[in-house]
């Protein structure tokens, strides 16, 4: 409506009002209170070209469109709240179809067909977040719970290779610790070629000579073959088997012997003796350690530095059913020479308890322990052989408990063929090495074919300057890591058979490890490069040195 029309209408309305109010006056005079006639002014309504004085059949309060009420202009047959699109409830306009509201739809928010209106989603989804079909709150791979994307059939905590548990690994691994393996043997296993002639000796108790030691009778010298029963208590004395004497059987029964001048028992060069322990026998070496470095050649030569001394070329078997306590206060507990193929063997049901300032057992050549129980607490190596150290035979062997040592079992070749050991060491627990390299031509190796070996070391669990072969048995390693230390450390090759049970909590280090693997390996291997499926528990390859 134009402004001119609006003014015309307003003028007409004003004129009408005045006309109605003054209709009587226009027809004659009015009277005042006194009854006198009052002349009324004549109202002239101005005429506008486009104005019309009357609107027929309309309420004169507010102009309206024909057929409408006068409260507000509206479209025909519609309520007056808001002009909507046809067939809508008037709350919000919407376009028919295409996922927008149409008949029977609410008008609060456009949605996809069949969806609620809180948030747009893909068909079949809940409305918290867009996702892939069949998913929950976040996108994930099919058949997953939606918390973390995973490879199918995994538990979702961490991606893993098929058949694995909670950490990545290769088939055959259990949480990165227990393994069984396949590959080629890491060389042959070299065994001792030393023959223990003393093992064949038998005691002739019926014709035995009995010797009671005391402070007065403190020196026993054996100069010929035979069976000798030695007992008593002596605060400073010695038993000596003379050089070259063979066929000697010593039955040591309830003997307590201490020495300040040499070993308590000494089997001299080329001699042969079987030592049988009965009851409780205690040997204490109280030599002065300074004598070993004495400028007096005679004093230095007399220093044995052990409770039991087996000299070059001697042949000794230590056996029995009793308990032998060895206190190597000066240096070692038992010392074996290094020339003329000396032989030292422990075999029997005896118990040996060793404490020593240096090594528990120190062999300059071969050391063999076939049975018995050994408890060792020492300042250096528990059991050391310069050449070949052999523990057990054919799946059976001793029980060894190393409570304290620097290194546990050490030799150029370390063969663990049976028995069990718990090794607590501050350095390497099992070590194939030799400081002077005298027997390096044999090849350094640690070889485990049977037994149970539990290692807790501050250095390497198993350390070989050459190869490591684990053909059978059970090996559990907890050792230091970092700074060049590992559960298994080798410089040659590493083999572990599927017949072995190895748990290594401290990683593997070797020259053929795959770079950057950090102990993760090819199937069945532990840090070493291997070719799956080549080895399956074939017999042990051995040779004799």
Coordinates of C-alpha atoms in Angstrom, one line a residue, residues 36-491:
X36 CA -28.8 29.6 24.6
X37 CA -28.0 28.4 21.2
X38 CA -24.3 27.8 20.4
X39 CA -23.1 28.0 16.9
X40 CA -21.2 24.9 15.8
X41 CA -18.3 25.1 13.4
X42 CA -18.7 23.5 10.0
X43 CA -16.2 20.7 9.4
X44 CA -15.2 20.3 5.8
X45 CA -13.5 17.0 4.9
X46 CA -10.7 17.5 2.4
X47 CA -11.0 15.4 -0.8
X48 CA -8.1 13.4 -2.1
X49 CA -8.0 12.1 -5.5
X50 CA -7.1 8.5 -4.6
X51 CA -9.0 8.5 -1.3
X52 CA -12.3 6.8 -0.9
X53 CA -14.5 7.9 2.0
X54 CA -16.0 4.5 2.7
X55 CA -14.9 0.9 2.6
X56 CA -17.9 -1.3 2.4
X57 CA -18.5 -4.2 4.7
X58 CA -15.2 -3.8 6.5
X59 CA -14.4 -3.1 10.1
X60 CA -13.2 0.5 10.3
X61 CA -10.6 -0.1 13.0
X62 CA -7.9 -1.6 10.7
X63 CA -8.0 -2.1 7.1
X64 CA -7.7 -5.8 6.0
X65 CA -7.7 -7.9 2.9
X66 CA -11.0 -9.3 1.8
X67 CA -12.1 -12.4 3.6
X68 CA -9.5 -12.0 6.3
X69 CA -9.8 -11.1 10.0
X70 CA -8.5 -7.7 10.9
X71 CA -5.7 -8.6 13.3
X72 CA -3.1 -9.0 10.6
X73 CA -3.0 -9.6 7.0
X74 CA -2.7 -13.3 6.2
X75 CA -2.8 -15.6 3.2
X76 CA -6.2 -17.3 2.5
X77 CA -7.1 -20.3 4.7
X78 CA -3.9 -20.0 6.7
X79 CA -3.4 -19.2 10.3
X80 CA -1.7 -15.9 11.0
X81 CA 1.4 -17.0 12.9
X82 CA 3.8 -17.5 10.0
X83 CA 3.4 -18.1 6.3
X84 CA 4.4 -21.7 5.8
X85 CA 4.7 -23.9 2.8
X86 CA 1.6 -26.0 1.9
X87 CA 0.8 -29.0 4.2
X88 CA 3.5 -28.0 6.7
X89 CA 2.9 -27.2 10.4
X90 CA 4.3 -23.8 10.0
X91 CA 7.2 -24.1 12.4
X92 CA 10.0 -24.2 9.7
X93 CA 9.9 -24.4 6.0
X94 CA 11.3 -27.5 4.4
X95 CA 11.7 -28.9 0.9
X96 CA 9.9 -32.2 0.1
X97 CA 12.1 -35.3 -0.3
X98 CA 15.9 -35.5 -0.5
X99 CA 16.2 -36.3 3.2
X100 CA 14.4 -33.0 4.3
X101 CA 11.1 -32.9 6.2
X102 CA 7.9 -33.7 4.4
X103 CA 4.6 -35.2 5.4
X104 CA 4.8 -37.0 8.8
X105 CA 8.2 -35.5 9.5
X106 CA 9.1 -33.1 12.3
X107 CA 10.7 -29.8 11.3
X108 CA 13.4 -29.4 13.9
X109 CA 16.4 -30.4 11.8
X110 CA 16.9 -31.9 8.4
X111 CA 18.0 -35.6 8.7
X112 CA 18.6 -38.6 6.5
X113 CA 15.5 -40.9 6.1
X114 CA 15.0 -43.1 9.2
X115 CA 17.4 -41.2 11.3
X116 CA 17.0 -39.2 14.5
X117 CA 17.6 -35.5 14.3
X118 CA 20.5 -35.0 16.7
X119 CA 23.3 -35.5 14.2
X120 CA 23.6 -36.7 10.7
X121 CA 25.1 -40.2 10.4
X122 CA 25.5 -42.9 7.8
X123 CA 22.8 -45.5 7.6
X124 CA 22.8 -48.1 10.4
X125 CA 25.0 -46.0 12.7
X126 CA 24.3 -44.5 16.0
X127 CA 24.3 -40.8 16.1
X128 CA 27.3 -40.0 18.3
X129 CA 29.9 -39.7 15.5
X130 CA 30.1 -40.5 11.9
X131 CA 31.6 -43.9 11.2
X132 CA 31.7 -46.9 8.9
X133 CA 28.8 -49.3 8.7
X134 CA 28.3 -51.4 11.8
X135 CA 30.7 -49.3 13.9
X136 CA 30.3 -47.7 17.3
X137 CA 31.7 -44.4 18.5
X138 CA 34.8 -44.1 16.3
X139 CA 35.8 -45.5 12.9
X140 CA 37.5 -48.9 13.0
X141 CA 38.1 -52.0 11.0
X142 CA 35.2 -54.4 10.6
X143 CA 34.5 -56.7 13.6
X144 CA 36.3 -54.5 16.0
X145 CA 35.0 -52.9 19.1
X146 CA 35.9 -49.5 17.9
X147 CA 38.3 -48.6 20.7
X148 CA 41.6 -48.9 18.6
X149 CA 42.1 -50.0 15.0
X150 CA 43.6 -53.5 15.0
X151 CA 44.4 -56.3 12.7
X152 CA 41.4 -58.8 12.5
X153 CA 41.3 -61.5 15.2
X154 CA 43.5 -59.5 17.6
X155 CA 42.5 -58.4 21.0
X156 CA 42.9 -54.7 20.1
X157 CA 45.4 -53.7 22.7
X158 CA 48.4 -53.6 20.3
X159 CA 48.9 -54.7 16.7
X160 CA 50.6 -58.1 16.6
X161 CA 51.5 -60.9 14.2
X162 CA 49.0 -63.8 14.0
X163 CA 49.1 -66.1 16.9
X164 CA 50.8 -63.6 19.2
X165 CA 49.9 -62.3 22.6
X166 CA 50.3 -58.8 23.9
X167 CA 53.5 -57.7 22.3
X168 CA 54.8 -57.9 18.7
X169 CA 56.8 -61.0 17.9
X170 CA 57.2 -63.8 15.4
X171 CA 55.6 -67.2 15.5
X172 CA 57.0 -69.4 18.3
X173 CA 57.4 -66.5 20.7
X174 CA 55.5 -66.0 24.0
X175 CA 55.5 -62.4 25.0
X176 CA 59.0 -62.1 23.6
X177 CA 60.6 -64.5 26.1
X178 CA 60.2 -68.2 25.6
X179 CA 61.4 -69.6 22.3
X180 CA 62.1 -72.8 20.4
X181 CA 64.2 -72.6 17.3
X182 CA 65.4 -74.1 14.0
X183 CA 68.7 -73.6 12.2
X184 CA 72.0 -75.3 11.6
X185 CA 74.2 -76.4 14.5
X186 CA 76.7 -73.8 15.5
X187 CA 79.7 -76.1 14.9
X188 CA 80.3 -79.4 16.6
X189 CA 80.4 -79.9 20.4
X190 CA 83.9 -80.7 21.6
X191 CA 84.1 -83.1 24.6
X192 CA 86.9 -84.0 26.9
X193 CA 89.3 -86.7 25.9
X194 CA 90.9 -87.1 29.3
X195 CA 90.6 -90.6 30.8
X196 CA 90.0 -90.8 34.5
X197 CA 91.9 -93.8 35.6
X198 CA 91.2 -93.1 39.2
X199 CA 87.5 -93.9 38.6
X200 CA 88.3 -97.5 38.3
X201 CA 90.0 -97.8 41.7
X202 CA 88.1 -99.7 44.5
X203 CA 88.5 -99.5 48.2
X204 CA 90.0 -102.5 50.0
X205 CA 88.7 -101.7 53.5
X206 CA 89.6 -105.1 54.8
X207 CA 93.3 -104.3 54.3
X208 CA 93.0 -100.6 54.8
X209 CA 95.5 -98.7 57.0
X210 CA 93.8 -96.3 59.5
X211 CA 95.5 -93.0 60.4
X212 CA 94.3 -90.6 63.2
X213 CA 95.5 -87.1 62.7
X214 CA 96.2 -84.7 65.5
X215 CA 98.4 -81.7 66.3
X216 CA 101.1 -84.2 67.2
X217 CA 100.5 -86.5 64.2
X218 CA 100.0 -83.8 61.7
X219 CA 101.7 -85.1 58.6
X220 CA 100.4 -88.0 56.4
X221 CA 102.5 -89.0 53.4
X222 CA 101.3 -91.7 51.1
X223 CA 104.1 -93.3 49.2
X224 CA 102.6 -96.5 47.8
X225 CA 99.3 -97.9 46.5
X226 CA 96.7 -99.0 48.9
X227 CA 93.5 -98.0 50.9
X228 CA 94.0 -95.5 53.7
X229 CA 91.3 -94.4 56.2
X230 CA 92.2 -90.9 57.7
X231 CA 90.3 -89.4 60.6
X232 CA 90.9 -87.0 63.5
X233 CA 91.3 -83.3 64.1
X234 CA 94.4 -81.3 63.3
X235 CA 94.9 -77.5 63.5
X236 CA 97.9 -77.4 61.2
X237 CA 98.7 -80.4 59.1
X238 CA 98.8 -81.9 55.6
X239 CA 98.0 -85.1 53.6
X240 CA 100.3 -85.6 50.7
X241 CA 100.2 -88.3 48.0
X242 CA 103.8 -88.5 46.7
X243 CA 104.7 -87.7 43.2
X244 CA 104.0 -90.6 40.7
X245 CA 102.3 -92.8 43.3
X246 CA 99.3 -94.6 41.7
X247 CA 96.5 -96.9 43.0
X248 CA 95.8 -94.8 46.1
X249 CA 92.3 -94.8 47.8
X250 CA 91.9 -92.2 50.5
X251 CA 88.8 -92.7 52.7
X252 CA 88.5 -89.4 54.7
X253 CA 86.0 -89.9 57.5
X254 CA 85.0 -87.3 60.1
X255 CA 88.2 -85.3 59.5
X256 CA 88.8 -81.7 60.5
X257 CA 92.0 -80.5 59.0
X258 CA 93.6 -77.0 58.8
X259 CA 96.8 -76.0 57.2
X260 CA 99.0 -72.9 57.2
X261 CA 101.7 -74.4 55.1
X262 CA 100.4 -75.6 51.8
X263 CA 97.1 -77.5 50.9
X264 CA 95.4 -79.7 53.4
X265 CA 95.4 -82.5 50.8
X266 CA 97.9 -82.5 47.9
X267 CA 98.0 -85.1 45.1
X268 CA 101.4 -84.5 43.5
X269 CA 102.6 -84.7 39.9
X270 CA 101.6 -87.8 38.1
X271 CA 100.0 -89.4 41.1
X272 CA 96.6 -91.1 41.1
X273 CA 94.0 -91.1 43.9
X274 CA 90.4 -91.7 44.6
X275 CA 89.2 -89.6 47.5
X276 CA 86.1 -90.9 49.3
X277 CA 84.2 -88.6 51.7
X278 CA 82.4 -90.2 54.6
X279 CA 80.7 -88.4 57.5
X280 CA 81.7 -84.7 57.7
X281 CA 85.0 -83.6 56.5
X282 CA 86.3 -80.0 56.7
X283 CA 89.4 -78.6 55.0
X284 CA 90.6 -75.0 55.7
X285 CA 93.5 -73.4 53.9
X286 CA 95.0 -70.7 56.1
X287 CA 98.1 -70.0 54.1
X288 CA 99.3 -66.4 53.9
X289 CA 98.2 -65.0 50.5
X290 CA 101.3 -62.8 50.4
X291 CA 103.5 -66.0 50.1
X292 CA 102.4 -66.4 46.5
X293 CA 104.3 -63.2 45.5
X294 CA 107.2 -63.8 48.0
X295 CA 110.7 -62.8 46.8
X296 CA 111.8 -65.9 48.5
X297 CA 111.5 -68.5 45.7
X298 CA 111.2 -71.4 48.2
X299 CA 108.3 -69.7 50.0
X300 CA 106.6 -68.8 46.7
X301 CA 107.0 -72.4 45.4
X302 CA 105.5 -73.9 48.6
X303 CA 102.3 -71.8 48.3
X304 CA 99.5 -74.0 47.1
X305 CA 96.7 -71.5 47.4
X306 CA 94.0 -74.2 47.8
X307 CA 92.5 -76.6 50.3
X308 CA 92.8 -79.4 47.8
X309 CA 95.7 -79.3 45.3
X310 CA 95.8 -81.6 42.2
X311 CA 99.2 -81.0 40.5
X312 CA 100.2 -81.4 36.9
X313 CA 99.5 -84.8 35.4
X314 CA 97.7 -86.1 38.5
X315 CA 94.5 -88.0 38.3
X316 CA 91.9 -87.5 41.0
X317 CA 88.3 -88.6 41.6
X318 CA 86.3 -87.0 44.4
X319 CA 83.4 -89.1 45.5
X320 CA 81.5 -90.5 48.5
X321 CA 78.3 -90.0 50.4
X322 CA 79.4 -87.6 53.1
X323 CA 79.7 -83.8 53.4
X324 CA 82.9 -81.9 52.4
X325 CA 83.3 -78.3 53.7
X326 CA 86.1 -76.4 51.9
X327 CA 87.4 -73.0 53.1
X328 CA 89.8 -71.5 50.6
X329 CA 90.8 -68.6 52.7
X330 CA 94.2 -68.1 51.0
X331 CA 92.9 -68.2 47.4
X332 CA 91.0 -71.1 45.8
X333 CA 88.9 -74.0 47.2
X334 CA 90.2 -76.7 44.8
X335 CA 93.1 -76.1 42.4
X336 CA 94.0 -78.5 39.4
X337 CA 97.3 -78.2 37.5
X338 CA 97.7 -77.2 33.8
X339 CA 100.3 -79.6 32.4
X340 CA 100.5 -83.3 31.4
X341 CA 96.7 -83.7 31.1
X342 CA 95.7 -83.7 34.7
X343 CA 92.2 -85.1 35.4
X344 CA 89.8 -84.1 38.1
X345 CA 86.3 -85.6 38.4
X346 CA 83.5 -85.2 41.0
X347 CA 81.2 -88.1 41.0
X348 CA 79.0 -89.5 43.8
X349 CA 76.3 -88.6 46.3
X350 CA 78.4 -86.3 48.3
X351 CA 77.7 -82.7 49.2
X352 CA 80.4 -80.1 48.8
X353 CA 80.2 -76.6 50.3
X354 CA 82.8 -74.2 49.1
X355 CA 83.8 -70.7 50.2
X356 CA 86.9 -69.1 48.8
X357 CA 88.6 -65.8 48.3
X358 CA 89.1 -66.5 44.6
X359 CA 87.7 -69.5 42.7
X360 CA 85.7 -72.3 44.1
X361 CA 87.2 -74.8 41.7
X362 CA 90.0 -73.7 39.4
X363 CA 91.2 -76.2 36.8
X364 CA 94.3 -75.5 34.6
X365 CA 93.0 -78.2 32.2
X366 CA 89.7 -80.1 32.3
X367 CA 87.2 -80.3 35.1
X368 CA 84.3 -82.8 35.0
X369 CA 81.4 -82.8 37.5
X370 CA 79.1 -85.8 37.0
X371 CA 77.0 -85.8 40.1
X372 CA 76.7 -84.6 43.7
X373 CA 75.5 -81.4 45.3
X374 CA 77.7 -78.3 45.3
X375 CA 77.0 -75.0 47.2
X376 CA 79.4 -72.3 46.3
X377 CA 80.0 -68.7 47.5
X378 CA 83.3 -67.2 46.3
X379 CA 85.1 -64.0 45.3
X380 CA 85.7 -64.8 41.7
X381 CA 84.7 -67.8 39.5
X382 CA 82.5 -70.5 41.0
X383 CA 83.9 -73.3 38.7
X384 CA 86.6 -72.6 36.1
X385 CA 88.5 -74.8 33.6
X386 CA 91.1 -73.5 31.3
X387 CA 90.2 -76.1 28.7
X388 CA 86.9 -78.0 29.0
X389 CA 84.3 -77.8 31.8
X390 CA 81.8 -80.6 31.7
X391 CA 78.7 -80.7 33.9
X392 CA 76.6 -83.9 33.9
X393 CA 76.3 -86.7 31.4
X394 CA 73.5 -88.1 29.3
X395 CA 70.8 -86.0 30.9
X396 CA 71.7 -86.5 34.5
X397 CA 74.2 -84.6 36.7
X398 CA 74.9 -82.6 39.8
X399 CA 72.8 -79.9 41.6
X400 CA 74.8 -76.7 41.8
X401 CA 73.9 -73.6 43.7
X402 CA 76.2 -70.7 43.2
X403 CA 75.1 -68.2 45.8
X404 CA 77.8 -65.6 45.1
X405 CA 80.5 -65.2 42.4
X406 CA 81.8 -62.9 39.8
X407 CA 81.5 -65.5 37.0
X408 CA 79.7 -68.8 37.4
X409 CA 80.8 -71.6 35.0
X410 CA 83.8 -70.8 32.8
X411 CA 85.9 -72.6 30.3
X412 CA 87.2 -72.5 26.7
X413 CA 84.4 -75.0 26.2
X414 CA 81.5 -75.3 28.6
X415 CA 79.4 -78.4 28.2
X416 CA 76.2 -78.7 30.2
X417 CA 75.0 -82.3 29.6
X418 CA 72.7 -82.8 32.6
X419 CA 71.8 -81.7 36.2
X420 CA 70.8 -78.3 37.3
X421 CA 72.3 -75.1 38.5
X422 CA 71.2 -71.8 39.9
X423 CA 73.8 -69.2 39.2
X424 CA 73.9 -65.8 40.9
X425 CA 76.8 -63.8 39.5
X426 CA 77.9 -60.2 39.3
X427 CA 79.3 -60.7 35.8
X428 CA 78.8 -63.5 33.2
X429 CA 77.0 -66.5 34.5
X430 CA 78.2 -69.0 31.8
X431 CA 81.3 -67.9 30.0
X432 CA 83.2 -69.6 27.1
X433 CA 86.6 -67.7 27.3
X434 CA 90.2 -68.1 28.3
X435 CA 92.3 -65.1 29.3
X436 CA 95.5 -66.3 27.6
X437 CA 93.9 -68.1 24.7
X438 CA 95.9 -71.3 25.3
X439 CA 93.2 -73.6 24.1
X440 CA 91.5 -71.3 21.6
X441 CA 92.2 -73.8 18.8
X442 CA 89.3 -75.9 20.2
X443 CA 86.9 -73.1 19.4
X444 CA 85.0 -71.3 22.2
X445 CA 81.6 -72.6 22.8
X446 CA 78.8 -73.0 25.3
X447 CA 76.8 -76.2 24.7
X448 CA 73.6 -77.2 26.6
X449 CA 72.0 -80.5 25.8
X450 CA 70.0 -81.2 28.9
X451 CA 69.3 -80.1 32.5
X452 CA 67.8 -77.0 34.1
X453 CA 69.9 -73.8 34.3
X454 CA 68.6 -70.7 36.1
X455 CA 70.6 -67.6 35.7
X456 CA 70.6 -64.3 37.5
X457 CA 73.6 -62.3 36.4
X458 CA 74.9 -58.8 36.5
X459 CA 76.6 -59.3 33.2
X460 CA 75.7 -61.6 30.3
X461 CA 73.6 -64.6 31.1
X462 CA 75.5 -66.7 28.6
X463 CA 78.7 -65.2 27.0
X464 CA 80.7 -67.0 24.4
X465 CA 83.7 -65.8 22.5
X466 CA 82.5 -68.3 19.9
X467 CA 79.4 -70.3 19.5
X468 CA 76.3 -71.1 21.6
X469 CA 74.4 -74.3 21.1
X470 CA 71.2 -75.0 23.0
X471 CA 70.1 -78.4 21.9
X472 CA 67.9 -79.3 24.9
X473 CA 67.2 -78.6 28.5
X474 CA 65.6 -75.7 30.1
X475 CA 67.4 -72.3 30.4
X476 CA 66.0 -69.3 32.2
X477 CA 68.0 -66.1 32.0
X478 CA 67.6 -62.8 33.9
X479 CA 70.6 -60.6 33.4
X480 CA 71.8 -57.1 33.0
X481 CA 70.9 -55.2 29.8
X482 CA 72.7 -52.3 28.1
X483 CA 76.3 -51.3 28.2
X484 CA 77.2 -54.4 26.1
X485 CA 75.4 -56.9 28.3
X486 CA 72.7 -59.3 27.2
X487 CA 70.9 -62.5 28.1
X488 CA 72.9 -64.3 25.4
X489 CA 76.0 -62.8 23.9
X490 CA 78.1 -64.6 21.3
X491 CA 80.8 -63.8 18.8

